[in-house]
mmCIF file of N, CA and C in Angstrom:
data_model
loop_
_atom_site.group_PDB
_atom_site.id
_atom_site.type_symbol
_atom_site.label_atom_id
_atom_site.label_comp_id
_atom_site.label_asym_id
_atom_site.label_seq_id
_atom_site.Cartn_x
_atom_site.Cartn_y
_atom_site.Cartn_z
ATOM 1 N N GLN A 1 -10.078 -14.323 6.929
ATOM 2 C CA GLN A 1 -9.898 -14.195 8.283
ATOM 3 C C GLN A 1 -9.152 -12.862 8.672
ATOM 4 N N VAL A 2 -8.546 -12.199 7.901
ATOM 5 C CA VAL A 2 -7.964 -10.890 8.013
ATOM 6 C C VAL A 2 -8.702 -9.880 7.085
ATOM 7 N N GLN A 3 -9.201 -8.772 7.648
ATOM 8 C CA GLN A 3 -9.825 -7.765 6.921
ATOM 9 C C GLN A 3 -8.997 -6.567 6.705
ATOM 10 N N LEU A 4 -8.822 -6.067 5.545
ATOM 11 C CA LEU A 4 -8.122 -4.844 5.390
ATOM 12 C C LEU A 4 -9.069 -3.752 4.818
ATOM 13 N N VAL A 5 -9.028 -2.591 5.514
ATOM 14 C CA VAL A 5 -9.766 -1.479 5.055
ATOM 15 C C VAL A 5 -8.917 -0.332 4.694
ATOM 16 N N GLU A 6 -9.046 0.126 3.375
ATOM 17 C CA GLU A 6 -8.280 1.045 2.906
ATOM 18 C C GLU A 6 -8.985 2.470 2.677
ATOM 19 N N SER A 7 -8.307 3.459 2.762
ATOM 20 C CA SER A 7 -8.951 4.881 2.755
ATOM 21 C C SER A 7 -8.108 5.796 2.221
ATOM 22 N N GLY A 8 -8.411 7.075 1.715
ATOM 23 C CA GLY A 8 -7.574 8.087 1.441
ATOM 24 C C GLY A 8 -7.527 8.362 -0.124
ATOM 25 N N GLY A 9 -8.014 7.596 -0.873
ATOM 26 C CA GLY A 9 -7.879 7.655 -2.352
ATOM 27 C C GLY A 9 -8.696 9.008 -2.732
ATOM 28 N N GLY A 10 -8.585 9.351 -4.045
ATOM 29 C CA GLY A 10 -9.322 10.515 -4.537
ATOM 30 C C GLY A 10 -8.753 11.193 -5.749
ATOM 31 N N LEU A 11 -9.272 12.371 -6.006
ATOM 32 C CA LEU A 11 -8.716 13.090 -7.274
ATOM 33 C C LEU A 11 -7.916 14.161 -6.801
ATOM 34 N N VAL A 12 -6.683 14.343 -7.349
ATOM 35 C CA VAL A 12 -5.721 15.327 -7.072
ATOM 36 C C VAL A 12 -4.980 15.847 -8.394
ATOM 37 N N GLN A 13 -4.715 17.098 -8.286
ATOM 38 C CA GLN A 13 -3.871 17.623 -9.473
ATOM 39 C C GLN A 13 -2.317 17.227 -9.316
ATOM 40 N N ALA A 14 -1.824 17.224 -10.593
ATOM 41 C CA ALA A 14 -0.450 16.933 -10.598
ATOM 42 C C ALA A 14 0.383 17.746 -9.695
ATOM 43 N N GLY A 15 1.386 17.168 -9.046
ATOM 44 C CA GLY A 15 2.046 17.803 -8.045
ATOM 45 C C GLY A 15 1.646 17.828 -6.626
ATOM 46 N N GLY A 16 0.415 17.592 -6.513
ATOM 47 C CA GLY A 16 -0.242 17.407 -5.144
ATOM 48 C C GLY A 16 0.133 16.216 -4.501
ATOM 49 N N GLY A 17 -0.537 15.927 -3.395
ATOM 50 C CA GLY A 17 -0.304 14.763 -2.565
ATOM 51 C C GLY A 17 -1.530 14.177 -1.989
ATOM 52 N N LEU A 18 -1.524 12.811 -1.611
ATOM 53 C CA LEU A 18 -2.553 12.136 -0.864
ATOM 54 C C LEU A 18 -1.803 11.211 0.100
ATOM 55 N N LYS A 19 -2.636 10.873 1.054
ATOM 56 C CA LYS A 19 -2.124 9.872 2.048
ATOM 57 C C LYS A 19 -3.064 8.745 2.195
ATOM 58 N N LEU A 20 -2.657 7.528 1.851
ATOM 59 C CA LEU A 20 -3.592 6.376 1.945
ATOM 60 C C LEU A 20 -3.255 5.669 3.213
ATOM 61 N N SER A 21 -4.252 4.964 3.727
ATOM 62 C CA SER A 21 -4.085 4.226 5.022
ATOM 63 C C SER A 21 -4.797 2.863 4.865
ATOM 64 N N CYS A 22 -4.195 1.786 5.500
ATOM 65 C CA CYS A 22 -4.748 0.572 5.446
ATOM 66 C C CYS A 22 -4.792 -0.087 6.811
ATOM 67 N N ALA A 23 -5.816 -0.372 7.344
ATOM 68 C CA ALA A 23 -6.001 -0.970 8.618
ATOM 69 C C ALA A 23 -6.353 -2.361 8.635
ATOM 70 N N ALA A 24 -5.599 -3.216 9.350
ATOM 71 C CA ALA A 24 -5.849 -4.691 9.407
ATOM 72 C C ALA A 24 -6.503 -5.038 10.658
ATOM 73 N N SER A 25 -7.557 -5.911 10.566
ATOM 74 C CA SER A 25 -8.155 -6.466 11.726
ATOM 75 C C SER A 25 -8.542 -7.986 11.436
ATOM 76 N N GLY A 26 -8.910 -8.628 12.608
ATOM 77 C CA GLY A 26 -9.245 -10.105 12.503
ATOM 78 C C GLY A 26 -8.406 -10.924 13.124
ATOM 79 N N SER A 27 -8.053 -12.094 12.417
ATOM 80 C CA SER A 27 -7.092 -13.007 12.995
ATOM 81 C C SER A 27 -5.701 -12.779 12.762
ATOM 82 N N ILE A 28 -5.248 -11.748 13.404
ATOM 83 C CA ILE A 28 -3.958 -11.227 13.324
ATOM 84 C C ILE A 28 -3.124 -11.645 14.635
ATOM 85 N N PHE A 29 -1.974 -12.372 14.361
ATOM 86 C CA PHE A 29 -1.022 -12.560 15.383
ATOM 87 C C PHE A 29 0.202 -11.648 15.314
ATOM 88 N N SER A 30 0.635 -11.676 13.896
ATOM 89 C CA SER A 30 1.674 -10.782 13.471
ATOM 90 C C SER A 30 1.617 -10.754 12.011
ATOM 91 N N PHE A 31 2.605 -10.176 11.385
ATOM 92 C CA PHE A 31 2.590 -10.045 9.915
ATOM 93 C C PHE A 31 4.202 -10.088 9.557
ATOM 94 N N ALA A 32 4.368 -10.701 8.395
ATOM 95 C CA ALA A 32 5.675 -10.610 7.773
ATOM 96 C C ALA A 32 5.972 -9.243 7.172
ATOM 97 N N ALA A 33 4.987 -8.882 6.309
ATOM 98 C CA ALA A 33 5.232 -7.587 5.624
ATOM 99 C C ALA A 33 3.808 -7.003 5.238
ATOM 100 N N MET A 34 3.674 -5.662 5.028
ATOM 101 C CA MET A 34 2.556 -5.081 4.475
ATOM 102 C C MET A 34 3.091 -4.286 3.276
ATOM 103 N N SER A 35 2.274 -4.146 2.256
ATOM 104 C CA SER A 35 2.594 -3.552 1.064
ATOM 105 C C SER A 35 1.604 -2.913 0.364
ATOM 106 N N TRP A 36 2.011 -1.973 -0.546
ATOM 107 C CA TRP A 36 1.034 -1.176 -1.374
ATOM 108 C C TRP A 36 1.295 -1.604 -2.877
ATOM 109 N N TYR A 37 0.290 -2.145 -3.561
ATOM 110 C CA TYR A 37 0.410 -2.274 -5.069
ATOM 111 C C TYR A 37 -0.587 -1.338 -5.647
ATOM 112 N N ARG A 38 -0.403 -1.190 -7.030
ATOM 113 C CA ARG A 38 -1.191 -0.437 -7.837
ATOM 114 C C ARG A 38 -1.437 -1.049 -9.240
ATOM 115 N N GLN A 39 -2.636 -0.882 -9.814
ATOM 116 C CA GLN A 39 -2.973 -1.396 -11.026
ATOM 117 C C GLN A 39 -3.780 -0.373 -11.861
ATOM 118 N N ALA A 40 -3.205 -0.126 -13.044
ATOM 119 C CA ALA A 40 -3.775 0.832 -14.008
ATOM 120 C C ALA A 40 -4.631 0.037 -15.017
ATOM 121 N N PRO A 41 -5.550 0.390 -15.745
ATOM 122 C CA PRO A 41 -6.258 -0.229 -16.794
ATOM 123 C C PRO A 41 -5.119 -0.682 -17.882
ATOM 124 N N GLY A 42 -5.287 -1.902 -18.232
ATOM 125 C CA GLY A 42 -4.408 -2.357 -19.339
ATOM 126 C C GLY A 42 -3.093 -2.915 -18.812
ATOM 127 N N LYS A 43 -2.797 -2.667 -17.569
ATOM 128 C CA LYS A 43 -1.496 -2.985 -16.942
ATOM 129 C C LYS A 43 -1.551 -3.927 -15.914
ATOM 130 N N GLN A 44 -0.464 -4.689 -15.768
ATOM 131 C CA GLN A 44 -0.384 -5.687 -14.604
ATOM 132 C C GLN A 44 -0.332 -4.965 -13.083
ATOM 133 N N ARG A 45 -0.716 -5.632 -12.114
ATOM 134 C CA ARG A 45 -0.489 -5.082 -10.792
ATOM 135 C C ARG A 45 0.943 -5.071 -10.395
ATOM 136 N N GLU A 46 1.382 -3.900 -9.870
ATOM 137 C CA GLU A 46 2.814 -3.754 -9.561
ATOM 138 C C GLU A 46 2.976 -3.385 -8.174
ATOM 139 N N LEU A 47 4.113 -3.839 -7.632
ATOM 140 C CA LEU A 47 4.492 -3.439 -6.304
ATOM 141 C C LEU A 47 4.928 -2.042 -6.261
ATOM 142 N N VAL A 48 4.522 -1.171 -5.282
ATOM 143 C CA VAL A 48 4.903 0.155 -5.253
ATOM 144 C C VAL A 48 5.757 0.363 -3.931
ATOM 145 N N ALA A 49 5.434 -0.107 -2.859
ATOM 146 C CA ALA A 49 6.199 -0.005 -1.582
ATOM 147 C C ALA A 49 5.906 -1.135 -0.697
ATOM 148 N N ALA A 50 6.851 -1.449 0.240
ATOM 149 C CA ALA A 50 6.662 -2.386 1.218
ATOM 150 C C ALA A 50 7.371 -2.225 2.477
ATOM 151 N N ILE A 51 6.865 -2.726 3.666
ATOM 152 C CA ILE A 51 7.445 -2.548 4.892
ATOM 153 C C ILE A 51 7.333 -3.827 5.597
ATOM 154 N N THR A 52 8.377 -4.273 6.122
ATOM 155 C CA THR A 52 8.460 -5.490 7.007
ATOM 156 C C THR A 52 7.936 -5.192 8.448
ATOM 157 N N ARG A 53 7.795 -6.378 9.243
ATOM 158 C CA ARG A 53 7.341 -6.143 10.556
ATOM 159 C C ARG A 53 8.505 -5.499 11.456
ATOM 160 N N PHE A 54 9.692 -5.507 10.845
ATOM 161 C CA PHE A 54 10.819 -4.915 11.620
ATOM 162 C C PHE A 54 11.026 -3.472 11.213
ATOM 163 N N GLY A 55 10.243 -2.978 10.140
ATOM 164 C CA GLY A 55 10.351 -1.610 9.815
ATOM 165 C C GLY A 55 11.133 -1.411 8.568
ATOM 166 N N ALA A 56 11.830 -2.311 7.861
ATOM 167 C CA ALA A 56 12.491 -2.143 6.702
ATOM 168 C C ALA A 56 11.672 -1.658 5.546
ATOM 169 N N THR A 57 12.035 -0.878 4.701
ATOM 170 C CA THR A 57 11.103 -0.314 3.541
ATOM 171 C C THR A 57 11.801 -0.660 2.283
ATOM 172 N N SER A 58 11.025 -0.708 1.272
ATOM 173 C CA SER A 58 11.610 -0.722 -0.120
ATOM 174 C C SER A 58 10.486 -0.086 -1.063
ATOM 175 N N TYR A 59 11.059 0.366 -2.191
ATOM 176 C CA TYR A 59 10.231 1.271 -2.982
ATOM 177 C C TYR A 59 10.572 0.856 -4.590
ATOM 178 N N ASP A 60 9.580 0.956 -5.348
ATOM 179 C CA ASP A 60 9.837 0.841 -6.807
ATOM 180 C C ASP A 60 10.520 2.105 -7.200
ATOM 181 N N ASP A 61 11.336 1.889 -8.349
ATOM 182 C CA ASP A 61 12.038 3.094 -8.643
ATOM 183 C C ASP A 61 11.180 4.363 -9.298
ATOM 184 N N SER A 62 10.055 4.008 -9.642
ATOM 185 C CA SER A 62 9.151 4.983 -10.082
ATOM 186 C C SER A 62 8.642 5.927 -9.119
ATOM 187 N N VAL A 63 8.619 5.598 -7.881
ATOM 188 C CA VAL A 63 7.996 6.309 -6.737
ATOM 189 C C VAL A 63 9.137 6.755 -5.712
ATOM 190 N N LYS A 64 10.324 6.157 -5.848
ATOM 191 C CA LYS A 64 11.231 6.326 -4.867
ATOM 192 C C LYS A 64 11.578 7.846 -4.700
ATOM 193 N N GLY A 65 11.573 8.536 -3.466
ATOM 194 C CA GLY A 65 11.792 9.879 -3.473
ATOM 195 C C GLY A 65 10.511 10.686 -3.242
ATOM 196 N N ARG A 66 9.475 10.114 -3.711
ATOM 197 C CA ARG A 66 8.013 10.771 -3.751
ATOM 198 C C ARG A 66 7.097 10.159 -2.805
ATOM 199 N N PHE A 67 7.232 8.913 -2.635
ATOM 200 C CA PHE A 67 6.306 8.092 -1.763
ATOM 201 C C PHE A 67 6.908 7.683 -0.531
ATOM 202 N N THR A 68 6.160 7.626 0.599
ATOM 203 C CA THR A 68 6.805 7.070 1.775
ATOM 204 C C THR A 68 5.932 6.214 2.477
ATOM 205 N N ILE A 69 6.258 4.902 2.817
ATOM 206 C CA ILE A 69 5.483 3.902 3.462
ATOM 207 C C ILE A 69 5.846 3.955 4.864
ATOM 208 N N SER A 70 4.946 3.790 5.750
ATOM 209 C CA SER A 70 5.144 3.782 7.151
ATOM 210 C C SER A 70 4.251 2.843 7.894
ATOM 211 N N ARG A 71 4.435 2.490 9.057
ATOM 212 C CA ARG A 71 3.497 1.630 9.831
ATOM 213 C C ARG A 71 3.282 1.954 11.231
ATOM 214 N N ASP A 72 2.162 1.850 11.663
ATOM 215 C CA ASP A 72 1.808 1.926 13.153
ATOM 216 C C ASP A 72 1.672 0.505 13.647
ATOM 217 N N ASN A 73 2.578 0.154 14.436
ATOM 218 C CA ASN A 73 2.659 -1.261 14.951
ATOM 219 C C ASN A 73 1.531 -1.577 15.832
ATOM 220 N N ALA A 74 1.157 -0.762 16.661
ATOM 221 C CA ALA A 74 0.008 -0.937 17.697
ATOM 222 C C ALA A 74 -1.301 -1.206 17.019
ATOM 223 N N GLY A 75 -1.562 -0.417 15.929
ATOM 224 C CA GLY A 75 -2.745 -0.466 15.318
ATOM 225 C C GLY A 75 -2.886 -1.275 14.026
ATOM 226 N N ASN A 76 -1.773 -1.934 13.737
ATOM 227 C CA ASN A 76 -1.592 -2.771 12.493
ATOM 228 C C ASN A 76 -2.169 -1.996 11.261
ATOM 229 N N THR A 77 -1.695 -0.799 11.114
ATOM 230 C CA THR A 77 -2.032 0.089 10.153
ATOM 231 C C THR A 77 -0.777 0.479 9.275
ATOM 232 N N VAL A 78 -0.928 0.440 8.019
ATOM 233 C CA VAL A 78 0.142 0.970 7.231
ATOM 234 C C VAL A 78 -0.330 2.145 6.405
ATOM 235 N N PHE A 79 0.607 3.002 6.121
ATOM 236 C CA PHE A 79 0.246 4.405 5.497
ATOM 237 C C PHE A 79 1.099 4.536 4.218
ATOM 238 N N LEU A 80 0.576 5.185 3.204
ATOM 239 C CA LEU A 80 1.406 5.525 2.074
ATOM 240 C C LEU A 80 1.293 7.029 1.728
ATOM 241 N N GLN A 81 2.171 7.705 2.175
ATOM 242 C CA GLN A 81 2.267 9.181 1.832
ATOM 243 C C GLN A 81 2.640 9.433 0.436
ATOM 244 N N MET A 82 1.829 9.963 -0.390
ATOM 245 C CA MET A 82 2.297 10.221 -1.871
ATOM 246 C C MET A 82 2.271 11.642 -2.109
ATOM 247 N N ASP A 83 3.507 12.158 -2.584
ATOM 248 C CA ASP A 83 3.649 13.572 -2.915
ATOM 249 C C ASP A 83 4.182 13.728 -4.298
ATOM 250 N N SER A 84 4.203 14.824 -4.896
ATOM 251 C CA SER A 84 4.554 15.251 -6.132
ATOM 252 C C SER A 84 3.960 14.184 -7.085
ATOM 253 N N LEU A 85 2.642 14.094 -7.070
ATOM 254 C CA LEU A 85 2.010 13.017 -7.854
ATOM 255 C C LEU A 85 1.917 13.480 -9.309
ATOM 256 N N LYS A 86 1.937 12.426 -10.160
ATOM 257 C CA LYS A 86 2.050 12.577 -11.591
ATOM 258 C C LYS A 86 0.805 11.840 -12.233
ATOM 259 N N PRO A 87 0.424 12.202 -13.505
ATOM 260 C CA PRO A 87 -0.758 11.523 -14.058
ATOM 261 C C PRO A 87 -0.492 10.027 -14.109
ATOM 262 N N GLU A 88 0.769 9.663 -14.349
ATOM 263 C CA GLU A 88 1.057 8.273 -14.501
ATOM 264 C C GLU A 88 0.891 7.428 -13.237
ATOM 265 N N ASP A 89 0.742 8.229 -12.107
ATOM 266 C CA ASP A 89 0.431 7.534 -10.777
ATOM 267 C C ASP A 89 -1.063 6.996 -10.695
ATOM 268 N N THR A 90 -1.848 7.438 -11.648
ATOM 269 C CA THR A 90 -3.301 7.091 -11.663
ATOM 270 C C THR A 90 -3.376 5.596 -11.690
ATOM 271 N N ALA A 91 -4.150 4.992 -10.783
ATOM 272 C CA ALA A 91 -4.391 3.674 -10.616
ATOM 273 C C ALA A 91 -5.206 3.384 -9.464
ATOM 274 N N VAL A 92 -5.678 2.066 -9.347
ATOM 275 C CA VAL A 92 -6.199 1.491 -8.189
ATOM 276 C C VAL A 92 -5.185 0.919 -7.190
ATOM 277 N N TYR A 93 -5.110 1.454 -6.057
ATOM 278 C CA TYR A 93 -4.101 1.150 -5.071
ATOM 279 C C TYR A 93 -4.575 0.128 -4.144
ATOM 280 N N TYR A 94 -3.870 -0.947 -3.873
ATOM 281 C CA TYR A 94 -4.300 -2.136 -3.133
ATOM 282 C C TYR A 94 -3.172 -2.342 -1.963
ATOM 283 N N CYS A 95 -3.805 -2.520 -0.660
ATOM 284 C CA CYS A 95 -2.976 -2.928 0.325
ATOM 285 C C CYS A 95 -2.842 -4.450 0.501
ATOM 286 N N LYS A 96 -1.671 -5.076 0.735
ATOM 287 C CA LYS A 96 -1.532 -6.421 0.854
ATOM 288 C C LYS A 96 -1.026 -6.659 2.288
ATOM 289 N N PHE A 97 -1.542 -7.620 2.941
ATOM 290 C CA PHE A 97 -1.136 -8.084 4.263
ATOM 291 C C PHE A 97 -0.559 -9.513 4.026
ATOM 292 N N MET A 98 0.729 -9.717 4.405
ATOM 293 C CA MET A 98 1.235 -11.158 4.543
ATOM 294 C C MET A 98 1.263 -11.581 6.003
ATOM 295 N N GLN A 99 0.495 -12.522 6.194
ATOM 296 C CA GLN A 99 0.192 -13.072 7.540
ATOM 297 C C GLN A 99 1.395 -13.918 7.965
ATOM 298 N N TRP A 100 1.792 -13.706 9.241
ATOM 299 C CA TRP A 100 2.816 -14.530 9.840
ATOM 300 C C TRP A 100 2.107 -15.419 10.950
ATOM 301 N N PRO A 101 2.543 -16.649 10.947
ATOM 302 C CA PRO A 101 3.636 -17.299 10.291
ATOM 303 C C PRO A 101 3.091 -18.069 8.991
ATOM 304 N N THR A 102 1.885 -17.956 8.597
ATOM 305 C CA THR A 102 1.321 -18.727 7.494
ATOM 306 C C THR A 102 1.944 -18.432 6.134
ATOM 307 N N GLY A 103 2.294 -17.098 6.026
ATOM 308 C CA GLY A 103 2.604 -16.536 4.726
ATOM 309 C C GLY A 103 1.486 -16.391 3.780
ATOM 310 N N ILE A 104 0.373 -16.349 4.254
ATOM 311 C CA ILE A 104 -0.862 -16.125 3.448
ATOM 312 C C ILE A 104 -1.061 -14.669 3.273
ATOM 313 N N ASP A 105 -1.370 -14.361 1.958
ATOM 314 C CA ASP A 105 -1.649 -12.951 1.589
ATOM 315 C C ASP A 105 -3.107 -12.598 1.668
ATOM 316 N N TYR A 106 -3.478 -11.307 2.202
ATOM 317 C CA TYR A 106 -4.718 -10.926 2.099
ATOM 318 C C TYR A 106 -4.692 -9.474 1.518
ATOM 319 N N TRP A 107 -5.751 -9.233 0.681
ATOM 320 C CA TRP A 107 -5.750 -8.006 -0.113
ATOM 321 C C TRP A 107 -6.878 -7.021 0.380
ATOM 322 N N GLY A 108 -6.646 -5.810 0.246
ATOM 323 C CA GLY A 108 -7.730 -4.900 0.589
ATOM 324 C C GLY A 108 -8.559 -4.650 -0.658
ATOM 325 N N GLN A 109 -9.673 -3.917 -0.603
ATOM 326 C CA GLN A 109 -10.586 -3.629 -1.649
ATOM 327 C C GLN A 109 -10.240 -2.803 -2.760
ATOM 328 N N GLY A 110 -9.139 -1.967 -2.529
ATOM 329 C CA GLY A 110 -8.564 -1.006 -3.511
ATOM 330 C C GLY A 110 -9.163 0.357 -3.302
ATOM 331 N N THR A 111 -8.433 1.360 -3.545
ATOM 332 C CA THR A 111 -8.764 2.591 -3.588
ATOM 333 C C THR A 111 -8.250 3.385 -4.709
ATOM 334 N N GLN A 112 -9.130 4.088 -5.412
ATOM 335 C CA GLN A 112 -8.931 4.720 -6.629
ATOM 336 C C GLN A 112 -8.034 6.110 -6.523
ATOM 337 N N VAL A 113 -6.932 6.278 -7.066
ATOM 338 C CA VAL A 113 -6.245 7.489 -7.027
ATOM 339 C C VAL A 113 -6.170 8.054 -8.529
ATOM 340 N N THR A 114 -6.697 9.098 -8.739
ATOM 341 C CA THR A 114 -6.628 9.842 -10.016
ATOM 342 C C THR A 114 -5.885 11.119 -10.009
ATOM 343 N N VAL A 115 -4.831 11.256 -10.773
ATOM 344 C CA VAL A 115 -4.083 12.515 -10.842
ATOM 345 C C VAL A 115 -4.293 13.159 -12.178
ATOM 346 N N SER A 116 -4.792 14.329 -12.081
ATOM 347 C CA SER A 116 -5.099 15.100 -13.234
ATOM 348 C C SER A 116 -4.027 15.953 -13.772
ATOM 349 N N SER A 117 -3.906 16.294 -14.954
ATOM 350 C CA SER A 117 -2.790 17.051 -15.687
ATOM 351 C C SER A 117 -3.067 18.447 -15.476
#
């Protein structure tokens, strides 16, 4: 019922930056939180950053100080600005939308981020 469209992934050299976006549409009344996860081959999906509907943010220690999550309230869009990228940041990045008041999670299709040495 909620569709998430992600964009912004690609190939970048170490030290460079990328900005990911995730736009939510469909049966949206409000949301509890939107977040970014990533998953590399052979690893579990991990939480990278999250933002609540009130604007509070949190980050995994591995990206804190390098990544910034932000939200466009009117457009139900979340962004992830990634700077000072490292090869270990290489992964498929997924946007997750937690619907309010149901608490149901919806996932984007994923976007590949590859950081070369």
